[in-house]
PDB file of N, CA and C in Angstrom:
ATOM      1  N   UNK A   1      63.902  35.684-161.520  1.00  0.00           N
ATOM      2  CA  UNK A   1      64.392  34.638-160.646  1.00  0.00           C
ATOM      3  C   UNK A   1      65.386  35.256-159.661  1.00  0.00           C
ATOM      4  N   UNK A   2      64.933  34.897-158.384  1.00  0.00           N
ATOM      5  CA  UNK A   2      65.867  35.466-157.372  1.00  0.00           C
ATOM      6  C   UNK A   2      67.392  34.981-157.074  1.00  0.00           C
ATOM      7  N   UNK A   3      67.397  33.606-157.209  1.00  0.00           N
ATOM      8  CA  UNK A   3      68.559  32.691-156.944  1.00  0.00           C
ATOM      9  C   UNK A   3      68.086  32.322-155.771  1.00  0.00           C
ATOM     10  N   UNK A   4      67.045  32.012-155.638  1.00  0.00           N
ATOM     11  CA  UNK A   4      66.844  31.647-153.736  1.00  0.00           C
ATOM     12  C   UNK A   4      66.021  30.264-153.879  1.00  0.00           C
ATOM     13  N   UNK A   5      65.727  30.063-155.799  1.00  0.00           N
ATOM     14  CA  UNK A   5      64.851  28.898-155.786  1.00  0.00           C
ATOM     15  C   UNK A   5      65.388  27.706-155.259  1.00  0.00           C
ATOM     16  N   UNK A   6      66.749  27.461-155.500  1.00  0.00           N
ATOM     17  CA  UNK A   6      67.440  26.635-155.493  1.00  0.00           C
ATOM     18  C   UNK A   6      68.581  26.382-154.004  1.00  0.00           C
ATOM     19  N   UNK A   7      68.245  27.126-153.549  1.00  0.00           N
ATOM     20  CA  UNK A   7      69.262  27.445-151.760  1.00  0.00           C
ATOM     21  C   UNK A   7      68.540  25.796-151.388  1.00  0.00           C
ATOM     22  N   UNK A   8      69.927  25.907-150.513  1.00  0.00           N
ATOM     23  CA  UNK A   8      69.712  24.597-149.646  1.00  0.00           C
ATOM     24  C   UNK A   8      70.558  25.235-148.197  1.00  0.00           C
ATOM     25  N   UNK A   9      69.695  24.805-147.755  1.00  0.00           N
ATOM     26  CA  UNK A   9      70.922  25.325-145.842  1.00  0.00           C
ATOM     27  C   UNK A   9      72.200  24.297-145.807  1.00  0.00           C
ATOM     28  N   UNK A  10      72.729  25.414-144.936  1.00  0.00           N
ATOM     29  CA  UNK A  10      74.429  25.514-145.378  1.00  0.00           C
ATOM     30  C   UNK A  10      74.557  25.000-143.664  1.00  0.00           C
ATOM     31  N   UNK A  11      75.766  24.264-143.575  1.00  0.00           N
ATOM     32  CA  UNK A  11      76.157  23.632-142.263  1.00  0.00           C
ATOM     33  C   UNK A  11      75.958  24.567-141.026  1.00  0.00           C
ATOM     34  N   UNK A  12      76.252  25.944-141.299  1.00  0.00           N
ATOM     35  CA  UNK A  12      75.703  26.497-140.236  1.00  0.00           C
ATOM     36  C   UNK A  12      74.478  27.306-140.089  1.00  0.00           C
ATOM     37  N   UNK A  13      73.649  26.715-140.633  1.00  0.00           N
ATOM     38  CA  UNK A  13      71.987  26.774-141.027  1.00  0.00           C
ATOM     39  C   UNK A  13      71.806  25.809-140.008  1.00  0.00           C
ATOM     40  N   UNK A  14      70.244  26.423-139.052  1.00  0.00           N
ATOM     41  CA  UNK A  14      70.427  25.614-138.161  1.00  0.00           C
ATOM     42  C   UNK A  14      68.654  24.593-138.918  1.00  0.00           C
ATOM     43  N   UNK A  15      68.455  23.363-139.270  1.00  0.00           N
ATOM     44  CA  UNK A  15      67.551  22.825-140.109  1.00  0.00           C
ATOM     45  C   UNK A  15      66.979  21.609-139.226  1.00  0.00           C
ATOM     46  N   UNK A  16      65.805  20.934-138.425  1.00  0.00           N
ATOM     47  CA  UNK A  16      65.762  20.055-137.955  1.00  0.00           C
ATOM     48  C   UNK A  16      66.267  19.076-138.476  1.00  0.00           C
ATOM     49  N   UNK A  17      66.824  18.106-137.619  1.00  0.00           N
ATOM     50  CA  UNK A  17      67.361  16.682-138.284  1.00  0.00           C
ATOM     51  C   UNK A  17      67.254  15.637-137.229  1.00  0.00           C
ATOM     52  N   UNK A  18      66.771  14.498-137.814  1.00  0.00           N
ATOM     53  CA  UNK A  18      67.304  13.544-136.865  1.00  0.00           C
ATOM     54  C   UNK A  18      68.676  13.042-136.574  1.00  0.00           C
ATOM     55  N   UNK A  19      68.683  12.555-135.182  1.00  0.00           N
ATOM     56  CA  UNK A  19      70.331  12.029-134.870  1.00  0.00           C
ATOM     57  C   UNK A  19      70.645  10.971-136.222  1.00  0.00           C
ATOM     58  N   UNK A  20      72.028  10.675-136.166  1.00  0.00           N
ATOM     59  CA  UNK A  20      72.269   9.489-137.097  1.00  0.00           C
ATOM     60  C   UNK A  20      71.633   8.263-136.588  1.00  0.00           C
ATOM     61  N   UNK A  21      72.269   7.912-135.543  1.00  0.00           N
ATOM     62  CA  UNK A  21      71.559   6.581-135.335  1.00  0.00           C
ATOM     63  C   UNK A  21      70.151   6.439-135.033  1.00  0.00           C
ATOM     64  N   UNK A  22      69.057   7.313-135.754  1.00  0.00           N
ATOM     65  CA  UNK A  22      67.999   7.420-135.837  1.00  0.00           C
ATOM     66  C   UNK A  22      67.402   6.210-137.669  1.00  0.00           C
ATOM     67  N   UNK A  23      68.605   7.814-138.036  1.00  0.00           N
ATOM     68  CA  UNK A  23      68.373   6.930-139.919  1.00  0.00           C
ATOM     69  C   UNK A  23      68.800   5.206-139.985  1.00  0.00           C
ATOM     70  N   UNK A  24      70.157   5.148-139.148  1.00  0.00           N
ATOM     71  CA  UNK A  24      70.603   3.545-139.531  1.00  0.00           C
ATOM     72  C   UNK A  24      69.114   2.768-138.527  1.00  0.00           C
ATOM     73  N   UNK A  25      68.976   2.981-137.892  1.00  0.00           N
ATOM     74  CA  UNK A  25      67.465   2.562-137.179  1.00  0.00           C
ATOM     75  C   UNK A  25      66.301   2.167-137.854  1.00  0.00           C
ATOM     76  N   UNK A  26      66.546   3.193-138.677  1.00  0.00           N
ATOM     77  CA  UNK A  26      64.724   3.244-139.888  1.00  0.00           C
ATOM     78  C   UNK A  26      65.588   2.245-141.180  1.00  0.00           C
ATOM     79  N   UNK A  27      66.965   2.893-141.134  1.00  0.00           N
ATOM     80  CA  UNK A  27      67.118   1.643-142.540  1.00  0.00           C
ATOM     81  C   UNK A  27      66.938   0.391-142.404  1.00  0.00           C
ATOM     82  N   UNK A  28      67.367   0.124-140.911  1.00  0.00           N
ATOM     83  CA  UNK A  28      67.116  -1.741-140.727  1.00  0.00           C
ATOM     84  C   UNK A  28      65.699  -2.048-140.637  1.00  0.00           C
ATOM     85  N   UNK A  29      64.627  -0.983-140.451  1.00  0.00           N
ATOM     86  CA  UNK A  29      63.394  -1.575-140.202  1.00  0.00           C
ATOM     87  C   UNK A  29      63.131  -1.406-141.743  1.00  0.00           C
ATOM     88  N   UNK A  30      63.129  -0.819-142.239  1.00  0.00           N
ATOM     89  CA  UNK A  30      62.586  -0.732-144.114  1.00  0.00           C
ATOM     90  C   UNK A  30      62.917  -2.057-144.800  1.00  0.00           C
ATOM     91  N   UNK A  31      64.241  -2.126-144.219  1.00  0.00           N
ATOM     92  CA  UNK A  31      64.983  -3.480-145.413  1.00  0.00           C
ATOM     93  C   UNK A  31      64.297  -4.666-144.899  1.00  0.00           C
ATOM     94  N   UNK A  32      63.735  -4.492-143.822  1.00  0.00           N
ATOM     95  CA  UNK A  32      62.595  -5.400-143.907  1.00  0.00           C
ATOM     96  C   UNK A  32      61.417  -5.734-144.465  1.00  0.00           C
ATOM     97  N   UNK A  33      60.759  -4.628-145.034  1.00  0.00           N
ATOM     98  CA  UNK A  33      60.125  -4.766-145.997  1.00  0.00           C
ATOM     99  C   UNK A  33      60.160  -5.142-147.359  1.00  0.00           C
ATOM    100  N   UNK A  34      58.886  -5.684-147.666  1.00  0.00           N
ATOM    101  CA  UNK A  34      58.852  -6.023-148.947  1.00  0.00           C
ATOM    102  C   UNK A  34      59.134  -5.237-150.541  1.00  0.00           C
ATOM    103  N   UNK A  35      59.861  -4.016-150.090  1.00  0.00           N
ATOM    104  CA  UNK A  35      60.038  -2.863-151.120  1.00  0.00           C
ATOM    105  C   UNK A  35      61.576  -3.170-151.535  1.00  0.00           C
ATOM    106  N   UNK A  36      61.647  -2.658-152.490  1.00  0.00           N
ATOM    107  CA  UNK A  36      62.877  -2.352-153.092  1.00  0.00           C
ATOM    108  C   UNK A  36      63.241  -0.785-152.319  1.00  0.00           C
ATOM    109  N   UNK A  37      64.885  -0.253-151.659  1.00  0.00           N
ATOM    110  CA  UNK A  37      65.352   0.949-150.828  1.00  0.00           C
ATOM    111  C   UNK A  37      64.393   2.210-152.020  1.00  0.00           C
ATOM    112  N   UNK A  38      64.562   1.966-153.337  1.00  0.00           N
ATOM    113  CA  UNK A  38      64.380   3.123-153.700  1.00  0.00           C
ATOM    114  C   UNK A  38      63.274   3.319-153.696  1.00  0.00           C
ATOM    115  N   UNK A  39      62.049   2.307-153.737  1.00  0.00           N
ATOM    116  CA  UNK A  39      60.693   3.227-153.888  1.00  0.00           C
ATOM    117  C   UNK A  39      60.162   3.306-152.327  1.00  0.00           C
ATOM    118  N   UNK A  40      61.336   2.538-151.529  1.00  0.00           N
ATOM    119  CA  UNK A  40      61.225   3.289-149.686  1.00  0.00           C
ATOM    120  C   UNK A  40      61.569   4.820-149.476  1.00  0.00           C
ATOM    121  N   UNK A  41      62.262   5.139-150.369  1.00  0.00           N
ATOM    122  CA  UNK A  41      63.227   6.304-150.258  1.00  0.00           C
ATOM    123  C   UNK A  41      62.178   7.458-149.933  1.00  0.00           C
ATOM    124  N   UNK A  42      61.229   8.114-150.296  1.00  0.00           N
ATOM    125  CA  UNK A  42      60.623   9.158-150.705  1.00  0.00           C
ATOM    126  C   UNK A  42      59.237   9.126-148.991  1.00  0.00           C
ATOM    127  N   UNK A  43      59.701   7.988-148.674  1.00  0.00           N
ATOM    128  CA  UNK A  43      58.196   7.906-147.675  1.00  0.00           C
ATOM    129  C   UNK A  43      59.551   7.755-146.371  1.00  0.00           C
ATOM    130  N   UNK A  44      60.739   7.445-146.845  1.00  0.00           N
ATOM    131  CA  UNK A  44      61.444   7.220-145.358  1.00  0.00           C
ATOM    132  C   UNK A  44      61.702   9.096-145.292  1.00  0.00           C
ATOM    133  N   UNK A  45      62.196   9.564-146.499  1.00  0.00           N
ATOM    134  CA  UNK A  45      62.691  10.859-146.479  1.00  0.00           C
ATOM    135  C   UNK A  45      61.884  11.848-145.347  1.00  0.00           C
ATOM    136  N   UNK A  46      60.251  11.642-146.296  1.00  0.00           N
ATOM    137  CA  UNK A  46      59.294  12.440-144.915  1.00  0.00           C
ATOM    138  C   UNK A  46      59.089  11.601-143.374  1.00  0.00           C
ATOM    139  N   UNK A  47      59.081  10.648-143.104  1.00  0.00           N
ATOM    140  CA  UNK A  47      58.913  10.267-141.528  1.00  0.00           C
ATOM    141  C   UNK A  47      60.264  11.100-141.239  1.00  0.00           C
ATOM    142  N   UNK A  48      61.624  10.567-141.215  1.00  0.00           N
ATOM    143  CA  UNK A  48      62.477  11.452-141.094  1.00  0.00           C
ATOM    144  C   UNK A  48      62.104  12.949-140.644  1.00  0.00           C
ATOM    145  N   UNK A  49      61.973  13.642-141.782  1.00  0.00           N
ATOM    146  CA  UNK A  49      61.697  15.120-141.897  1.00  0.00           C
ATOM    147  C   UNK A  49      60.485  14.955-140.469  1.00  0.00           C
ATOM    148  N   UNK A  50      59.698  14.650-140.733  1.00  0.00           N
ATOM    149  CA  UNK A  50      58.635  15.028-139.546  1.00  0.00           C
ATOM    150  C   UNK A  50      58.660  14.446-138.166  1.00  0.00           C
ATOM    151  N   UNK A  51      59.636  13.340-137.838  1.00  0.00           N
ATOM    152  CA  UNK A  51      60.534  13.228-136.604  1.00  0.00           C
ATOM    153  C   UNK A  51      61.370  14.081-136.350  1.00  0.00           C
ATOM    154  N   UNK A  52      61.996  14.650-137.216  1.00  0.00           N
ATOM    155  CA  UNK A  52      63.105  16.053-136.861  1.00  0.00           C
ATOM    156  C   UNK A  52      62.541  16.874-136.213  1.00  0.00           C
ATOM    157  N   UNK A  53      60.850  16.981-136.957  1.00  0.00           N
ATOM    158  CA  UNK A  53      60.695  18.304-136.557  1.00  0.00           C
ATOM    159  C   UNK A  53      59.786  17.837-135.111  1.00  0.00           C
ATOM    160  N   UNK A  54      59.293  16.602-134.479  1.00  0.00           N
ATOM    161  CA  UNK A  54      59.048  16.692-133.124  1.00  0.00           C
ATOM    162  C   UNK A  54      59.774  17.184-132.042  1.00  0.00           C
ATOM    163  N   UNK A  55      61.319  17.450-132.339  1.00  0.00           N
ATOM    164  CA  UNK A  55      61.922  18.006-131.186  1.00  0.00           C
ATOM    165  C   UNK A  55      61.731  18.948-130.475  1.00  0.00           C
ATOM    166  N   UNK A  56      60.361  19.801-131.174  1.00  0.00           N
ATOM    167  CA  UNK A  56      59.866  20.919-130.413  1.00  0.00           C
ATOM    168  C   UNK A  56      58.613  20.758-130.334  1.00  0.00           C
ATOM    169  N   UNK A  57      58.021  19.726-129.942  1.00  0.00           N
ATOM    170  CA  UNK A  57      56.342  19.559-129.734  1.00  0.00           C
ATOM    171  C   UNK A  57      56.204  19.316-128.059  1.00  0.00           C
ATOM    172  N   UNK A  58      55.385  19.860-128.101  1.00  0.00           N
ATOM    173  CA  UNK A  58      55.281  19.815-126.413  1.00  0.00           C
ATOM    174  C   UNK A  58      54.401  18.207-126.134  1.00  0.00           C
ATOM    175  N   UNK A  59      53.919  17.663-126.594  1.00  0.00           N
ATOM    176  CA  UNK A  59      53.648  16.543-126.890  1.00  0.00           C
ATOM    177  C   UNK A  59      54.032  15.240-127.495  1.00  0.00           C
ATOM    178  N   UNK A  60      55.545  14.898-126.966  1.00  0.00           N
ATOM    179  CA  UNK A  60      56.304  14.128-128.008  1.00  0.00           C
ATOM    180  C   UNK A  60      55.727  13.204-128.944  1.00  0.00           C
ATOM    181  N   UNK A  61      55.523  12.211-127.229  1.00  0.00           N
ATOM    182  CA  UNK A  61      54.384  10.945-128.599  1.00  0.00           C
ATOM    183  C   UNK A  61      53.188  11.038-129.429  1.00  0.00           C
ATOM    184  N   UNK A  62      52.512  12.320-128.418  1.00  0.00           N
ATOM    185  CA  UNK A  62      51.624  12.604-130.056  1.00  0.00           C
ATOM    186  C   UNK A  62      52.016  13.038-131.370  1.00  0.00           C
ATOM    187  N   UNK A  63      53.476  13.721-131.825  1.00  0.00           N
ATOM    188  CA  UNK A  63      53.656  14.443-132.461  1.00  0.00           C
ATOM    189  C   UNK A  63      54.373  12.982-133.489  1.00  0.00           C
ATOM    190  N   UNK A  64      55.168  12.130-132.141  1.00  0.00           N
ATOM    191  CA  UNK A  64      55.271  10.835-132.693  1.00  0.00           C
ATOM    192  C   UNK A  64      54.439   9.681-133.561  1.00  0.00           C
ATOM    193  N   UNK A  65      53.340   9.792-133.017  1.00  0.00           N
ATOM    194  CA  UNK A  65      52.505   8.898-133.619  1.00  0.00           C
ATOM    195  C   UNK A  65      51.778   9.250-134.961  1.00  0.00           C
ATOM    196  N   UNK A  66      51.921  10.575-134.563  1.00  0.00           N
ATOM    197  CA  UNK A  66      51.417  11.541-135.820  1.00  0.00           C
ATOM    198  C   UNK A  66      52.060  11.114-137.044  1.00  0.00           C
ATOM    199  N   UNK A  67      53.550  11.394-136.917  1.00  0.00           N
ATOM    200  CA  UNK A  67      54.489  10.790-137.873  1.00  0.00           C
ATOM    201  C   UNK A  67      54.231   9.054-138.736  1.00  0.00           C
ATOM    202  N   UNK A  68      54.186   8.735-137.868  1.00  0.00           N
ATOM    203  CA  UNK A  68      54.228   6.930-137.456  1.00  0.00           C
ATOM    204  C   UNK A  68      53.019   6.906-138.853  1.00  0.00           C
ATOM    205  N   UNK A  69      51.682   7.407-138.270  1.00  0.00           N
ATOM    206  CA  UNK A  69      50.095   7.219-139.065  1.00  0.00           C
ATOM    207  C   UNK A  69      50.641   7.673-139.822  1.00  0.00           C
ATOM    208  N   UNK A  70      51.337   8.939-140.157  1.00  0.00           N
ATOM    209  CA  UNK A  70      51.221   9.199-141.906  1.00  0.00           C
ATOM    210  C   UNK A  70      52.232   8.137-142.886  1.00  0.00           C
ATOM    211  N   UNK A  71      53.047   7.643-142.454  1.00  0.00           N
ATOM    212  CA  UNK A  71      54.153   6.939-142.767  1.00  0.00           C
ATOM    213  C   UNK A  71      53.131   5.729-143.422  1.00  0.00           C
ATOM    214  N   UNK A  72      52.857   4.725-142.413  1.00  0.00           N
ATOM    215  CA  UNK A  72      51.670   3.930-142.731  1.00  0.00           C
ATOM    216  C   UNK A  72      50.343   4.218-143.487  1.00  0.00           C
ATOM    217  N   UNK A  73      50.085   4.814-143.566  1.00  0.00           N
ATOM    218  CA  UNK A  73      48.621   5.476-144.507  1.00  0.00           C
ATOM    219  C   UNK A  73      49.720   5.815-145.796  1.00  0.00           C
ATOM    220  N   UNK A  74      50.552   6.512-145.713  1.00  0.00           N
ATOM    221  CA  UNK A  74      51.407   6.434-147.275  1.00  0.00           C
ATOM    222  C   UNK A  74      52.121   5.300-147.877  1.00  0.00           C
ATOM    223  N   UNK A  75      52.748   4.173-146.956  1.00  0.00           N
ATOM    224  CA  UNK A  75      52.962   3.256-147.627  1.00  0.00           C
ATOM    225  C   UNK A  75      51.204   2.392-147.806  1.00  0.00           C
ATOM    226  N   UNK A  76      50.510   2.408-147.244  1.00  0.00           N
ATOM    227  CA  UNK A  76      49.295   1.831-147.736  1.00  0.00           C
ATOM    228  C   UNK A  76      48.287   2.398-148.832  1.00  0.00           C
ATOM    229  N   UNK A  77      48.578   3.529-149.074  1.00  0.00           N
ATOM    230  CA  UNK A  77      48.306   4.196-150.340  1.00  0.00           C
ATOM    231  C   UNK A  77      49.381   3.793-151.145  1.00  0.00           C
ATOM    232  N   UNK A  78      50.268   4.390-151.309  1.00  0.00           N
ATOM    233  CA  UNK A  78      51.377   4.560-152.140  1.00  0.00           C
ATOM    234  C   UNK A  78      52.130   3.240-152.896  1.00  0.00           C
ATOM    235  N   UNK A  79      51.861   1.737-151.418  1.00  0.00           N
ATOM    236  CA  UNK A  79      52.736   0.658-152.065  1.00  0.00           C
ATOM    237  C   UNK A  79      52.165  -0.614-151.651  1.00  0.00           C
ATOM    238  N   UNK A  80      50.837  -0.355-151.635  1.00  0.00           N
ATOM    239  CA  UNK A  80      49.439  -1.412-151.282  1.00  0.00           C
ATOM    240  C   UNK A  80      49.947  -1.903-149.977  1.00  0.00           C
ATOM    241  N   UNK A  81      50.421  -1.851-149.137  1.00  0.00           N
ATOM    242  CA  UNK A  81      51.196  -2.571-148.204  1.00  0.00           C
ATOM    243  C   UNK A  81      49.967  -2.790-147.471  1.00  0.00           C
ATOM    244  N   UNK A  82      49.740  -4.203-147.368  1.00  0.00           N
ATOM    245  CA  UNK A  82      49.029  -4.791-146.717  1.00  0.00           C
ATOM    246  C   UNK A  82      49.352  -5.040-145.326  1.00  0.00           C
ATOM    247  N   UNK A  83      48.120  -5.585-144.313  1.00  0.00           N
ATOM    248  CA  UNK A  83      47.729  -5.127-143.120  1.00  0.00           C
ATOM    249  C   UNK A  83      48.745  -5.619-141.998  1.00  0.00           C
ATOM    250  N   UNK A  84      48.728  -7.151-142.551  1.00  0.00           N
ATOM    251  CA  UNK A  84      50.131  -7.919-141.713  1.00  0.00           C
ATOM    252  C   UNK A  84      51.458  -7.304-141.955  1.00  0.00           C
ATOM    253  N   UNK A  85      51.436  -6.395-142.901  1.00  0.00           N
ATOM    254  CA  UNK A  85      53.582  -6.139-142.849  1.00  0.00           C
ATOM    255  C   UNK A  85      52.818  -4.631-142.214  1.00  0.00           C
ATOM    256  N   UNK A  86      51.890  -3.832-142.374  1.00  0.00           N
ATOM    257  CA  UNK A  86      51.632  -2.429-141.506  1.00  0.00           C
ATOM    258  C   UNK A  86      51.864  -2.950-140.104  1.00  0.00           C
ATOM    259  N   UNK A  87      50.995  -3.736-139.612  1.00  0.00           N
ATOM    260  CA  UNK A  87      50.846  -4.009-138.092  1.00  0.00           C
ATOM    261  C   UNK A  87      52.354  -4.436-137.593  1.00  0.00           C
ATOM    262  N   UNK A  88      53.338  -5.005-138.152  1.00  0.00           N
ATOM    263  CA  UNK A  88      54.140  -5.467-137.958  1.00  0.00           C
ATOM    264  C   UNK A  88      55.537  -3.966-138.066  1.00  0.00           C
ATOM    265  N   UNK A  89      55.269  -3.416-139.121  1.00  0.00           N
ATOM    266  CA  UNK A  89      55.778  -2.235-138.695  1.00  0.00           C
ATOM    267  C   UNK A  89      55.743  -1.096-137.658  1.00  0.00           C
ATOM    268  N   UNK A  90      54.464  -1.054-137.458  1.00  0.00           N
ATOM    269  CA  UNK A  90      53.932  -0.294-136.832  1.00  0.00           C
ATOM    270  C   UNK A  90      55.224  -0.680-135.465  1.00  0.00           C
ATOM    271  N   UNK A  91      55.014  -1.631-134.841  1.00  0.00           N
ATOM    272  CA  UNK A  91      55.008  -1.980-133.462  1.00  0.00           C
ATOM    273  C   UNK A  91      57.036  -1.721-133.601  1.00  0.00           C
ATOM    274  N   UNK A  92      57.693  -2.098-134.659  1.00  0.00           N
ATOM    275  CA  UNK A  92      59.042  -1.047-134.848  1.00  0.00           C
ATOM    276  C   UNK A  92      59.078   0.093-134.787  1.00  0.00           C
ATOM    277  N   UNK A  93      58.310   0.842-135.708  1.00  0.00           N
ATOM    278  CA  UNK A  93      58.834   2.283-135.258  1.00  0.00           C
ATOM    279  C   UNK A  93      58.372   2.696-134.158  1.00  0.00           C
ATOM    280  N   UNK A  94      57.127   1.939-133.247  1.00  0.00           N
ATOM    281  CA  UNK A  94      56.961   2.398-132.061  1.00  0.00           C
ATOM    282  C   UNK A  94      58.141   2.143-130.994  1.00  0.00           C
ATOM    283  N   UNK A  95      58.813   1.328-130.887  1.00  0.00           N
ATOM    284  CA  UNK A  95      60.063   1.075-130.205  1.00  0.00           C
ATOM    285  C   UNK A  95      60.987   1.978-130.399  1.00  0.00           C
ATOM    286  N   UNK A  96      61.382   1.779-131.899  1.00  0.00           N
ATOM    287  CA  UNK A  96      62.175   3.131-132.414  1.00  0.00           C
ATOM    288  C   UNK A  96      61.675   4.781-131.740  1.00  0.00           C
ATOM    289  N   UNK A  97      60.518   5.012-131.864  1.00  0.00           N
ATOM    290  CA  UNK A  97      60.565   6.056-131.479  1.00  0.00           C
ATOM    291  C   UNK A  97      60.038   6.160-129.600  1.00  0.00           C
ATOM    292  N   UNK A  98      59.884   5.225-129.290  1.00  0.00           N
ATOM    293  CA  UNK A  98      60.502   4.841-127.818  1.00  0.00           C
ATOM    294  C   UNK A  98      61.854   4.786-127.295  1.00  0.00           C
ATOM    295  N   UNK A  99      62.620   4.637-128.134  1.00  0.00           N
ATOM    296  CA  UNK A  99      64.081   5.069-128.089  1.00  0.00           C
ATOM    297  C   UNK A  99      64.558   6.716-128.636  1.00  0.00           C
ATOM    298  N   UNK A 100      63.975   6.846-129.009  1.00  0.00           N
ATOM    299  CA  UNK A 100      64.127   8.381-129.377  1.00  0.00           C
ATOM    300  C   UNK A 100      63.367   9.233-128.219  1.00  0.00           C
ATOM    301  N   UNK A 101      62.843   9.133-128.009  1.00  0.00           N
ATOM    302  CA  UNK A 101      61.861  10.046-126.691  1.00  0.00           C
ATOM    303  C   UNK A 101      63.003   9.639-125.104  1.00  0.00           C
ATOM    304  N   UNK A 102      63.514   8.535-125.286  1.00  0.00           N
ATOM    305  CA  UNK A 102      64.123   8.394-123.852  1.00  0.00           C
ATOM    306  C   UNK A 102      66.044   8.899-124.219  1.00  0.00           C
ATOM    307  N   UNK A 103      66.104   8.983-125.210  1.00  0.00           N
ATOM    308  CA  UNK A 103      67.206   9.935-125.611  1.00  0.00           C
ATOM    309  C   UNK A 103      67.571  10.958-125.518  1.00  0.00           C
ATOM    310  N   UNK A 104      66.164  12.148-125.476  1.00  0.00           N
ATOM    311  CA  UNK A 104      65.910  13.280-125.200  1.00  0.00           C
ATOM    312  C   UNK A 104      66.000  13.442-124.095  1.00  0.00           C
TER     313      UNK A 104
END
């Protein structure tokens, strides 16, 4: 064992992230859903993670929407989320991340 299993980047590690008022953004659209925060937790964690990492796609909103579909296809696997609360999400994080692209 190297000791490297367990590293986490250190503040001056430079790690994609989204802005803050990105996360309080996604928390108000979740708590709209029909989930309890914690079994949101694990599907908000990756949209997150894979919005961070659009900041270098030469294609924002595709890289955006990219995000968006997997988010939705995992809560519709993952937490049966049916079609009326998807469609209804959907059209939030598209705003949301309409606010994120004109931020940049």
């Amino acid at each position: 064992m190297s000791g490297t299993e367990n590293a986490h980047p250190t503040s001056t590690e430079e790690t994609p992230a989204a802005p803050g008022w990105v996360e309080d953004s996604l928390d108000r659209i979740l708590a709209t859903l029909p989930f309890p925060a914690d079994k949101l937790a694990p599907f908000r964690a990756s949209y997150l993670d894979c919005l961070a990492g659009c900041g270098r796609a030469a294609d924002l909103d595709s890289a955006h929407d990219a995000c968006r579909q997997g988010l939705l296809r995992a809560l519709k696997d993952g937490l049966d989320m049916d079609a009326e609360t998807s469609r209804a999400l959907e059209q939030k994080l598209e705003k949301l991340e309409l606010d994120i692209s004109s931020a940049i």
